[in-house]
XYZ file of C-alpha atoms in Angstrom:
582
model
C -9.422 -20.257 -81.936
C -9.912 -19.058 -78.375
C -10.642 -22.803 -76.180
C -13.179 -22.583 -73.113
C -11.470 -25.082 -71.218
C -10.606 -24.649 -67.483
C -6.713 -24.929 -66.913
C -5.835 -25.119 -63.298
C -2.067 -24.496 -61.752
C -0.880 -27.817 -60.310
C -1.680 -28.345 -56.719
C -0.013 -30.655 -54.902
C 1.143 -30.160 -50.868
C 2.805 -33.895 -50.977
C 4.824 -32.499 -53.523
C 8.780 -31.385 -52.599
C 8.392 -27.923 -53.414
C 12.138 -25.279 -54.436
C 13.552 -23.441 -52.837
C 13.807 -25.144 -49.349
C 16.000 -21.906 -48.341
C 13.343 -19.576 -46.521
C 15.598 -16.561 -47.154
C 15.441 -16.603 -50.943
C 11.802 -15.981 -50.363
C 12.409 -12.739 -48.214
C 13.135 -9.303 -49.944
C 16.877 -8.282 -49.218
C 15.002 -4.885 -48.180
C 12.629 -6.370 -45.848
C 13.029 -5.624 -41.729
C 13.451 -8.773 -40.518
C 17.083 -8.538 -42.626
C 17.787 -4.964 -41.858
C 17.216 -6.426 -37.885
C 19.317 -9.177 -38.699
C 22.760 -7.312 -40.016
C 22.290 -4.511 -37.479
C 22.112 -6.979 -34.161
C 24.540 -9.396 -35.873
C 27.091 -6.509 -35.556
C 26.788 -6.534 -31.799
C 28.530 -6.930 -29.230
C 26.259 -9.070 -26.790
C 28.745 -10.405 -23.909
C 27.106 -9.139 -21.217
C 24.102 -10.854 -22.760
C 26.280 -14.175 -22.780
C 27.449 -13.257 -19.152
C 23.428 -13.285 -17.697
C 23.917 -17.565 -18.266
C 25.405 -19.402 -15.615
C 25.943 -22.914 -17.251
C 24.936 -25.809 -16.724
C 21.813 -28.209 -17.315
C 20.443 -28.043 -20.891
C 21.340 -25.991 -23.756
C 19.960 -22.699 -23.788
C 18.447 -21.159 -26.858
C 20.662 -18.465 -28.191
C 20.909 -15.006 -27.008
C 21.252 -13.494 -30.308
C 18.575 -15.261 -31.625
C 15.967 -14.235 -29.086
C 16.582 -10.606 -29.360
C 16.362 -10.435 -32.740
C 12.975 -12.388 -32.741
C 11.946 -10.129 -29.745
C 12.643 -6.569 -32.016
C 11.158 -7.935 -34.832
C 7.629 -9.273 -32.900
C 7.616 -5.217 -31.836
C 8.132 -3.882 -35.083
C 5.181 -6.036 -36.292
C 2.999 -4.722 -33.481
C 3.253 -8.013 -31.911
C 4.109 -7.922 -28.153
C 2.664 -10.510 -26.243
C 4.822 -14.187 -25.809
C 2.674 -15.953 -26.899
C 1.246 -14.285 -29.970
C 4.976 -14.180 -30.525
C 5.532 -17.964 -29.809
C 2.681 -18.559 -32.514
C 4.161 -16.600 -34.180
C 7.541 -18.289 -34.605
C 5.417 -21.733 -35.947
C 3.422 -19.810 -38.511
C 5.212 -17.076 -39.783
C 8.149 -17.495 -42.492
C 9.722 -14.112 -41.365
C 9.601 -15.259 -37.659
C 11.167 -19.043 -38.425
C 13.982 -17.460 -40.860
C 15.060 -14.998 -38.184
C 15.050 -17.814 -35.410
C 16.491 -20.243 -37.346
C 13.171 -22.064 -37.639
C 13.479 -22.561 -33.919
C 10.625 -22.116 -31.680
C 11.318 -21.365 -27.725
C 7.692 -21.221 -25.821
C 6.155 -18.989 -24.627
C 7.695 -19.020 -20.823
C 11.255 -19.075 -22.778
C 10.499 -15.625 -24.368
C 9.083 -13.808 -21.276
C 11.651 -14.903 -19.153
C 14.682 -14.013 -21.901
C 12.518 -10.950 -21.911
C 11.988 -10.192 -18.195
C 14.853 -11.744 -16.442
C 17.709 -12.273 -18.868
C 17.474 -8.731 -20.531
C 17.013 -6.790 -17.071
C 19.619 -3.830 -16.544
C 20.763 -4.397 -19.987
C 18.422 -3.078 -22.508
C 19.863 0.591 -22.294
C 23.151 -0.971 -23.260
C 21.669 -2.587 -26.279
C 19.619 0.312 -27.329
C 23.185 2.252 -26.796
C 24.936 -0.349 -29.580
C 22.295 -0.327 -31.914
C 22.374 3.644 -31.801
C 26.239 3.359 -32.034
C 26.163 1.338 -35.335
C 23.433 3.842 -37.098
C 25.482 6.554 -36.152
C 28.593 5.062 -37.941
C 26.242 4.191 -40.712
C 25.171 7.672 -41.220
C 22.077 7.518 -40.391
C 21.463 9.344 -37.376
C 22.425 13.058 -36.279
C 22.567 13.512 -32.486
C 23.427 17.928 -33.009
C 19.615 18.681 -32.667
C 17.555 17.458 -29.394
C 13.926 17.427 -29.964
C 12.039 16.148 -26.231
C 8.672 15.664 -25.706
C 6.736 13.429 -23.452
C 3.962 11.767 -23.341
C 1.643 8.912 -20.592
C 1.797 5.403 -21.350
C -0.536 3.094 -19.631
C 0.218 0.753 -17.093
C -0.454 -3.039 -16.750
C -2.257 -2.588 -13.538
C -6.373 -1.834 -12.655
C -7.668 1.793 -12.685
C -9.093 1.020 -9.611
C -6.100 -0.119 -7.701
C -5.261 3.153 -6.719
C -3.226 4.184 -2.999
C -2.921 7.702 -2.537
C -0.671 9.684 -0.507
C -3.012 12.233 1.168
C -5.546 9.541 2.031
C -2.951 7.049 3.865
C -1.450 10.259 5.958
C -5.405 11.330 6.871
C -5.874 7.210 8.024
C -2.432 7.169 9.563
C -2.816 10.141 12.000
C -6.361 8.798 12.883
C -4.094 5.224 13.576
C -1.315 7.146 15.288
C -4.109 8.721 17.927
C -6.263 5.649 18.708
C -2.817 3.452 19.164
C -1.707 6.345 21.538
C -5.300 6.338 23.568
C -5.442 2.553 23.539
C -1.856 2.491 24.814
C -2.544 4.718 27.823
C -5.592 2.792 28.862
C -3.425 -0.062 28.937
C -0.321 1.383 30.984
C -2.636 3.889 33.445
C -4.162 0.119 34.723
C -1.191 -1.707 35.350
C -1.187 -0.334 38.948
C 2.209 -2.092 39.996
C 3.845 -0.240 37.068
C 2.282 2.668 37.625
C 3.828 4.048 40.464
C 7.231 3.315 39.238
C 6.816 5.130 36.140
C 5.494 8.145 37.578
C 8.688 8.192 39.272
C 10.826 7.818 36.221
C 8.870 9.623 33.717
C 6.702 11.715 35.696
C 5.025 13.802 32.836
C 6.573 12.078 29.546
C 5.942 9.409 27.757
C 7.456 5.780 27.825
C 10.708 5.077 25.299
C 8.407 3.106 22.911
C 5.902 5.846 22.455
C 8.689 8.046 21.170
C 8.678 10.799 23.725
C 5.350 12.230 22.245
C 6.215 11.786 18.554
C 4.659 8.980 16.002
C 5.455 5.398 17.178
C 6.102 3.240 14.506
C 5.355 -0.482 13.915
C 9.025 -1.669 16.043
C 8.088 0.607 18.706
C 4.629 -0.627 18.837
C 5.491 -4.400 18.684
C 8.141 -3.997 21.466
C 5.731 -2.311 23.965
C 2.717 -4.671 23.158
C 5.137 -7.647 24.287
C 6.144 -5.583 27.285
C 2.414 -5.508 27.916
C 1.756 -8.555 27.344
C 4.035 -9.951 30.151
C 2.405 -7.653 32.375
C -1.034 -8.781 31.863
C 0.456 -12.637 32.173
C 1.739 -11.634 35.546
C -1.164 -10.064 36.393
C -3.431 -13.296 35.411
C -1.762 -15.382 37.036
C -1.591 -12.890 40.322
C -5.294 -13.180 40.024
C -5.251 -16.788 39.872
C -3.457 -17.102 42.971
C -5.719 -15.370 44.239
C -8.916 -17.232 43.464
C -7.404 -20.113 44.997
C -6.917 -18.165 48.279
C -9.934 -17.122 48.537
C -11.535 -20.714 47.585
C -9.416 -22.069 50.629
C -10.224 -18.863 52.833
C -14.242 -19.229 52.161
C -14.440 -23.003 52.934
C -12.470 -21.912 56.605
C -15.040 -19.368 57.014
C -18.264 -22.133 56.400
C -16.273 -24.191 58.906
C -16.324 -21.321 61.566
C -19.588 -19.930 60.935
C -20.991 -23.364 61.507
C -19.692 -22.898 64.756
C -20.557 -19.728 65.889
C -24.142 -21.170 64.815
C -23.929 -23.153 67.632
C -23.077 -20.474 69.888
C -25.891 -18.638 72.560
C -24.286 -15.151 72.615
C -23.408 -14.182 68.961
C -22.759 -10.113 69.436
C -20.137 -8.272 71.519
C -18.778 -5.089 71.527
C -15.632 -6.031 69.486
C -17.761 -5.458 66.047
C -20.289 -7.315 65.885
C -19.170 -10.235 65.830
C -18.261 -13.571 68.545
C -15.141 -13.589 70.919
C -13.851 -15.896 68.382
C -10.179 -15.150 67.123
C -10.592 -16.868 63.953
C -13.355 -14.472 63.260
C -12.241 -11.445 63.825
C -8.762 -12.833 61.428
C -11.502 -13.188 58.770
C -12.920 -10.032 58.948
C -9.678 -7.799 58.317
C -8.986 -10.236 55.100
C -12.173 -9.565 53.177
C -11.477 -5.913 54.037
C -8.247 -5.774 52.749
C -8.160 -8.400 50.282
C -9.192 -6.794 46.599
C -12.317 -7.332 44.336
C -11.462 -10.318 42.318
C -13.973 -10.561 40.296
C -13.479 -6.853 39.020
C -9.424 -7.364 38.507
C -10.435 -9.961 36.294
C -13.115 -8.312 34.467
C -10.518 -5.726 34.040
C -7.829 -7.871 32.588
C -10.519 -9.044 30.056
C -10.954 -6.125 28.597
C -7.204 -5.197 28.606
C -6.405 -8.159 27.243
C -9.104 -7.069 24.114
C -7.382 -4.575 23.848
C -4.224 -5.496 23.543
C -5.659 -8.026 20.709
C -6.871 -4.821 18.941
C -3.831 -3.345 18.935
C -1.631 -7.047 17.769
C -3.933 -7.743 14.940
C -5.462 -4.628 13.817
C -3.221 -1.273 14.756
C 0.002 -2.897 14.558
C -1.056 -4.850 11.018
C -2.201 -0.947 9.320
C 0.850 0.084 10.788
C 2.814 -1.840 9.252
C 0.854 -1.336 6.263
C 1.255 2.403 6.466
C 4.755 2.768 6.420
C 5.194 -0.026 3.561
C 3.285 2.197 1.530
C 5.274 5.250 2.510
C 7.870 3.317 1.739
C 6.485 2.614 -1.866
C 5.130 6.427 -2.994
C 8.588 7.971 -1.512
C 8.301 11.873 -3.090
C 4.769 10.657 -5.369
C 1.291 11.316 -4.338
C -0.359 7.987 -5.480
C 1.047 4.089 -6.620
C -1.370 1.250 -7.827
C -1.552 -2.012 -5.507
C -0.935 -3.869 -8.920
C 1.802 -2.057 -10.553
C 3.752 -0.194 -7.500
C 5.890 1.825 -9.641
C 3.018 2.962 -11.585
C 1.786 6.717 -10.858
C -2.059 7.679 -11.236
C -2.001 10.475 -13.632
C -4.067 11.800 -16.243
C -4.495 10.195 -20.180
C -5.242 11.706 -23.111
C -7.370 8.562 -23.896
C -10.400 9.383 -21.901
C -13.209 7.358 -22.691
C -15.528 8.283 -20.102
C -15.044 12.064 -21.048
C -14.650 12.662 -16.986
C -11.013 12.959 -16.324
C -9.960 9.873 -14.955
C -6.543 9.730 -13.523
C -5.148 6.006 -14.795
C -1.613 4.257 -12.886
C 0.841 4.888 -15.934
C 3.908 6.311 -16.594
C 5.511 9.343 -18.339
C 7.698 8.242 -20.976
C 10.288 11.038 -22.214
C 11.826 10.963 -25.585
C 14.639 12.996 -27.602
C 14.619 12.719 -31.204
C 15.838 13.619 -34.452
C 14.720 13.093 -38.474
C 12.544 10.902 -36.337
C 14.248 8.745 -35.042
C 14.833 7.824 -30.866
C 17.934 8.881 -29.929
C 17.089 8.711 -26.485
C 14.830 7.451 -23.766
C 13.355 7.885 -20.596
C 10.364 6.675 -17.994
C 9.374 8.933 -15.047
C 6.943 8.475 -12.471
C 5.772 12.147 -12.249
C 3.248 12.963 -14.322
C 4.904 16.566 -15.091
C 7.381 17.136 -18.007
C 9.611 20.201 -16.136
C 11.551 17.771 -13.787
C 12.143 15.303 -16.384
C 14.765 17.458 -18.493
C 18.052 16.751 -16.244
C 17.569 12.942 -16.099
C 16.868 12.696 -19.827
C 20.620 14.769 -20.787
C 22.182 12.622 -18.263
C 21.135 9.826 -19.731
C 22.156 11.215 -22.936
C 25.527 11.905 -21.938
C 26.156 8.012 -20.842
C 24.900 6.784 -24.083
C 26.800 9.214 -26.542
C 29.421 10.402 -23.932
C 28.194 14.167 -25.040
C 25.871 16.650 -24.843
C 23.608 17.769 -28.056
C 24.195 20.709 -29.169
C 20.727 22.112 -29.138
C 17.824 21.551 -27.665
C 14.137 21.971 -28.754
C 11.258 21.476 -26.349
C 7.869 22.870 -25.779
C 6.603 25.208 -23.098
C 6.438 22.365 -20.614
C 10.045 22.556 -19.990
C 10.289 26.341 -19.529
C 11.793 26.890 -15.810
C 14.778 28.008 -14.231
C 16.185 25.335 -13.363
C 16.563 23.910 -16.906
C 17.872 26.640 -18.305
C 20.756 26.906 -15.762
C 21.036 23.037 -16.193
C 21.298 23.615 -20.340
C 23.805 27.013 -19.747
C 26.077 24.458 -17.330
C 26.088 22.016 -20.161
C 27.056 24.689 -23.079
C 23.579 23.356 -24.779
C 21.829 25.709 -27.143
C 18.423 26.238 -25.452
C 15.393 26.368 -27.954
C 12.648 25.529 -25.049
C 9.661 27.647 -24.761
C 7.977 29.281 -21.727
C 4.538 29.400 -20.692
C 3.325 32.976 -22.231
C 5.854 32.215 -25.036
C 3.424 32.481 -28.115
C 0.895 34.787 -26.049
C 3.340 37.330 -26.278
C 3.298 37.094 -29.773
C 0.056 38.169 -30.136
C -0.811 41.998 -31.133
C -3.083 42.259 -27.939
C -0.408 41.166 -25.143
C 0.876 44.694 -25.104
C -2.294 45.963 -24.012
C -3.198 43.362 -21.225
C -1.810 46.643 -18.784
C -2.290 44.517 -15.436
C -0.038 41.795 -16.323
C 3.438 41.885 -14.493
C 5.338 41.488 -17.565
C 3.576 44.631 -18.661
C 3.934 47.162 -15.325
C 6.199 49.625 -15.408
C 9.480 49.343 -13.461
C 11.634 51.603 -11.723
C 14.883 50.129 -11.264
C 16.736 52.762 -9.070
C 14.001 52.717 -6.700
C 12.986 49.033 -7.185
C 9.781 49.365 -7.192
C 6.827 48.564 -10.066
C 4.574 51.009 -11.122
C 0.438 49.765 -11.572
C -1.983 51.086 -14.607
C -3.294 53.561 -11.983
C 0.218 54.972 -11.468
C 0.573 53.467 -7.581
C 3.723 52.042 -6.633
C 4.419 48.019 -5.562
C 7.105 48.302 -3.069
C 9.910 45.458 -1.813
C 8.465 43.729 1.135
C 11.034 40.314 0.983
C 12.642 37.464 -0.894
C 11.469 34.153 -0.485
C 12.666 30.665 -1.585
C 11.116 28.269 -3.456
C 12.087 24.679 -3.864
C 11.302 23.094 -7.061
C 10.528 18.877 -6.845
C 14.586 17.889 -7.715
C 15.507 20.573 -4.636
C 16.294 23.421 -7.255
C 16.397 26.844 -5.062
C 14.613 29.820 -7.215
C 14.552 33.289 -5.194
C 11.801 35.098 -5.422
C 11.298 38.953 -4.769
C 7.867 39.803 -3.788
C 6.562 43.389 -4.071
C 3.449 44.520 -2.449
C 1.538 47.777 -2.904
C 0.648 50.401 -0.427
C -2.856 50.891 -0.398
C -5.270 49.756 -3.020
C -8.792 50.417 -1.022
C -10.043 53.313 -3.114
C -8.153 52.648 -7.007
C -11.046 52.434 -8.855
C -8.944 49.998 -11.380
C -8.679 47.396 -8.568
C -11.473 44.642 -9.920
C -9.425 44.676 -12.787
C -5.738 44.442 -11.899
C -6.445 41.696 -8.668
C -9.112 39.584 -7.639
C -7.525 39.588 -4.014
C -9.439 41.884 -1.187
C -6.336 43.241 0.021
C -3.520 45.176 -1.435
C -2.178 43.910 -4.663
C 0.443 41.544 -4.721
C 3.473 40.683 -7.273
C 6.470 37.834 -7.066
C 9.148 38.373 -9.693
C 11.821 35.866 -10.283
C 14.816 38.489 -11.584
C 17.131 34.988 -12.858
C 14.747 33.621 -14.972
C 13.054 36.626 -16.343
C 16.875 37.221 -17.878
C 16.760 33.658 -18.651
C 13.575 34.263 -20.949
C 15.272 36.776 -22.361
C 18.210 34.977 -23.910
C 15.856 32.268 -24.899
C 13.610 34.408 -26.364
C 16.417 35.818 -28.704
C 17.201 32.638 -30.088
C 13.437 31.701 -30.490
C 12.899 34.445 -32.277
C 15.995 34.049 -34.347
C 15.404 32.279 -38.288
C 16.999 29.532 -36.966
C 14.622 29.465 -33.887
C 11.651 29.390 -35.805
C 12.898 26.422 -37.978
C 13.598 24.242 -35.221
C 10.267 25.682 -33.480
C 8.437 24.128 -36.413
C 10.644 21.448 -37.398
C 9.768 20.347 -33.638
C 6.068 19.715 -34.053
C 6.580 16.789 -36.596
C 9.719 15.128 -34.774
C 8.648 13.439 -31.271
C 4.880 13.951 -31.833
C 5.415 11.889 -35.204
C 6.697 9.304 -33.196
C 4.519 8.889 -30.513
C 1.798 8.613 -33.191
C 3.561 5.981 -35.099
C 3.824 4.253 -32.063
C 0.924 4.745 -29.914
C -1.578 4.840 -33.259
C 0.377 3.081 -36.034
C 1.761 0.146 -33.938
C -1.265 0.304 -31.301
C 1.577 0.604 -28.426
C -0.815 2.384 -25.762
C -0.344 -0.184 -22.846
C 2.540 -1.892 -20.735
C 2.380 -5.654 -20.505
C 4.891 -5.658 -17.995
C 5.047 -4.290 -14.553
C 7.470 -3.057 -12.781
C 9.634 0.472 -13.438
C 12.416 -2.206 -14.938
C 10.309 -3.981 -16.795
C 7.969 -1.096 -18.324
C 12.244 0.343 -19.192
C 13.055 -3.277 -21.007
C 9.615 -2.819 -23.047
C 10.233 1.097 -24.129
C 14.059 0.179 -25.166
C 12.010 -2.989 -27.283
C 9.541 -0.481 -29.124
C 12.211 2.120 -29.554
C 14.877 -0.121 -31.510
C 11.998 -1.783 -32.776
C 11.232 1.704 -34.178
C 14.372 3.176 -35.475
C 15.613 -0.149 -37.310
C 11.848 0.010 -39.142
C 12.953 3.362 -40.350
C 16.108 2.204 -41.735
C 13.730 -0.342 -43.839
C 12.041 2.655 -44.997
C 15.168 4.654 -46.199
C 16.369 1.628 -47.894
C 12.627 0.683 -49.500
């Protein structure tokens, strides 16, 4: 018979409860183990070397990177969600130990300690799944894409703007400085001497003084305008003296009956006639020292406003170097322009462009950038490559962003397989391209002449070869070809949109380039990797900047942003492992 009475499971938390052990309560398969074996395996001494000694005991090395990968792989990244985290969560107190550092501990083990060292970790830990079998390094698949910075949108310092506000600096300094010297009459004449029409030393002979030059010459001015006051002082005093001996003496001639003689106006008194020549040679006081007040302003100008923006001016040059913008809060941070636009207007954020190589998804290799375009990118990625694996891959796969010359020289130097698209790659794959007649890839050419032939049968002639300098100081030559006359072609509003003779530039090196490349592209093989490319970094960005809600830096600093990316990227590959061994 069935009983309606309510049986309850016993509940008591006073209760000592089995098993104590915290791992018999984790899956063997679960990350935090996988984590566990792989850094375990490790060789961390230059992570033991970063501790001097000394003072208290330090919480373990080991320890805190493993809790550091796992709070990333759990889409935990701040220290002190992760200190919380290390209190609450059984996974977090197993892998520490059931230690629990603070949150200061963390971001300093994560900031400090781990600077200059996280490429060598991520190097180890892609070393041991290697070995393991789990990664192939043969086939290169790069793609980039913007990550956020930890700095205000607003923040932003950019390069065109200080230049405009520097040469409108640079002119006012120079006009303020001139003032200044062209009044100091006892200089004056000595410099015309030396100098006659050019400028002093500190002005730089006519070029751009800078903030040493400036200081230097408003010191030298400002020892002339102390001489000068105190000049001026002296002479006050004189002339206090000389005025109460002429009160005495015109008291005097008061007295007198005759008061006019022939000798100027004034009595046969010597003392008189002494007094007259002084006020006629002595200078106007009162205007020398009206002018030193106003020299003296500004000279003050020119201490605490010119020479401060100065100085501010070539700090930033200083901080943008070859880039055209940095944010005051994040200076290694570049304004460029997100796919997460909110506002639907195109607003450039401070961020920076994270590069990635990758294959069966996982990270093989990293890289951050402060130019927002992929093309220059390529070089520093394989180099970095090469240091971690001591090799180049054997192929590479990459989208149309990387298609230039001076990759695919870089890739031919390095015996790498290129598989990276060009601009009008896929365009030319469409049935129409052939019939787009005023294209350049489509004119006519006569190569025993060298010339190009138009739609309307008129010849583009040689005119010269010109260089052009890519941003990494790659030389491209570039053969330009001009026609004739194009005032009466009646095809003219379609072939250019210039007013004057058509115009073509044809690079001859990388048109052969895109040949080769388009071979292989073309190839079975090519269009495998073409479309095995779309779901290998692009997978991974989403997993990251989607699945684990990765979009923004918490650190600043080029460094630091480098120590987070190496963080997400282990973080990343070891969760795959997980995966394979769910």
């Amino acid at each position: 018979m069935k009983s309606d009475k309510v049986i309850f499971k016993p509940y008591d938390i006073n209760q000592l409860k089995l098993p104590i052990d915290l791992e018999i309560q984790i899956p063997d398969n679960h990350i935090v183990k996988v984590i566990n074996s792989i850094i375990d395996k490790m060789n961390i001494s230059n992570l033991l070397n970063k501790y001097k000694g000394g003072g208290t005991s330090s919480y373990h090395p080991l320890m805190m990177l493993k809790v550091l990968i796992y709070a990333y792989s759990q889409r935990i990244y701040t220290s002190r969600k992760i200190a919380k985290a290390l209190k609450e969560n059984i996974y977090f107190m197993w892998i520490s130990g059931k230690q629990a550092p603070d949150f200061r501990t963390i971001n300093n083990f994560r900031s400090s300690i781990m600077r200059g060292l996280i490429d060598e970790i991520f190097s180890k830990v892609m070393e041991l799944l290697i070995q393991e079998g789990f990664v192939n390094i043969d086939n290169y698949f790069v793609d980039g894409t913007k990550i956020e910075a930890n700095a205000n949108k607003y923040t932003f310092v950019w390069k065109k703007s200080m230049q405009k506000n520097e040469i409108k600096l640079q002119k006012k300094i120079q006009d303020k400085i001139n003032i200044l010297i062209s009044q100091i009459d006892t200089e004056n004449e000595k410099e015309n001497k030396r100098y006659k029409d050019k400028d002093l030393e500190e002005l730089g002979n006519g070029n751009k003084i800078d903030s040493k030059k400036l200081d230097d010459l408003v010191k030298k001015i400002d020892e002339e305008l102390s001489k000068k006051q105190k000049e001026i002082e002296t002479g006050q005093q004189k002339e206090k003296q000389e005025n109460k001996i002429k009160d005495r003496s015109s008291k005097k001639n008061n007295k007198r009956e005759k008061g006019k003689k022939e000798n100027g106006g004034y009595g046969n008194s010597k003392n008189q006639q002494k007094l007259k020549l002084k006020s006629e040679l002595k200078p106007n006081l009162k205007t020398e020292l009206k002018q030193l007040k106003e020299q003296k302003r500004i000279l003050k100008e020119l201490k605490e406003d010119c020479l401060a923006r100065l100085k501010k001016y070539e700090y930033q040059k200083e901080i943008l170097k070859e880039r055209n913008s940095f944010s005051k809060t994040d200076y290694d941070a570049t304004f460029m322009r997100m796919k997460e636009d909110h506002m639907l207007n195109g607003q450039l954020k401070p961020g920076y462009n994270i590069q990635i190589g990758t294959n069966n998804q996982f990270i093989l290799n990293y890289s951050i950038h402060q130019k927002a375009g992929d093309t220059t990118t390529l070089k520093n990625n394989i180099e970095k490559f090469k240091k971690i694996y001591n090799k180049v891959p054997e192929k590479i796969i990459a989208d149309s962003g990387y298609g230039s010359e001076e990759n695919y020289e870089y890739l031919k130097e390095e015996n790498i397989e290129s598989y990276v698209k060009y601009n009008y790659f896929h365009m030319e794959q469409k049935r129409n391209f052939k019939d787009k007649i005023y294209r350049i890839e489509n004119l006519k050419y006569d190569k025993e002449k060298d010339e190009y032939i138009c739609p309307n049968n008129k010849r583009l002639k040689y005119k010269e070869t010109i260089n052009r300098y890519s941003d990494n100081s790659y030389k491209s030559n570039i053969k330009v070809y001009t026609c004739t006359d194009c005032s009466n072609c009646s095809l003219k509003v379609n072939c250019t949109k210039s007013k004057y003779n058509r115009s073509i530039q044809i690079n001859e090196r990388l048109n052969e380039l895109k040949k080769e490349v388009r071979e292989k592209l073309l190839s079975p093989l090519g269009r495998k990797l073409r479309g095995q490319r779309c779901i290998e970094p692009e997978s991974v960005f989403g997993q990251i900047k989607w699945n684990r809600n990765f979009k923004r830096f918490l650190l600043r600093g080029l460094d630091k942003v480098n120590i987070e990316w190496g963080l997400i990227s282990i973080a990343h590959n070891l969760s795959k492992i997980a995966m394979l061994n769910a």
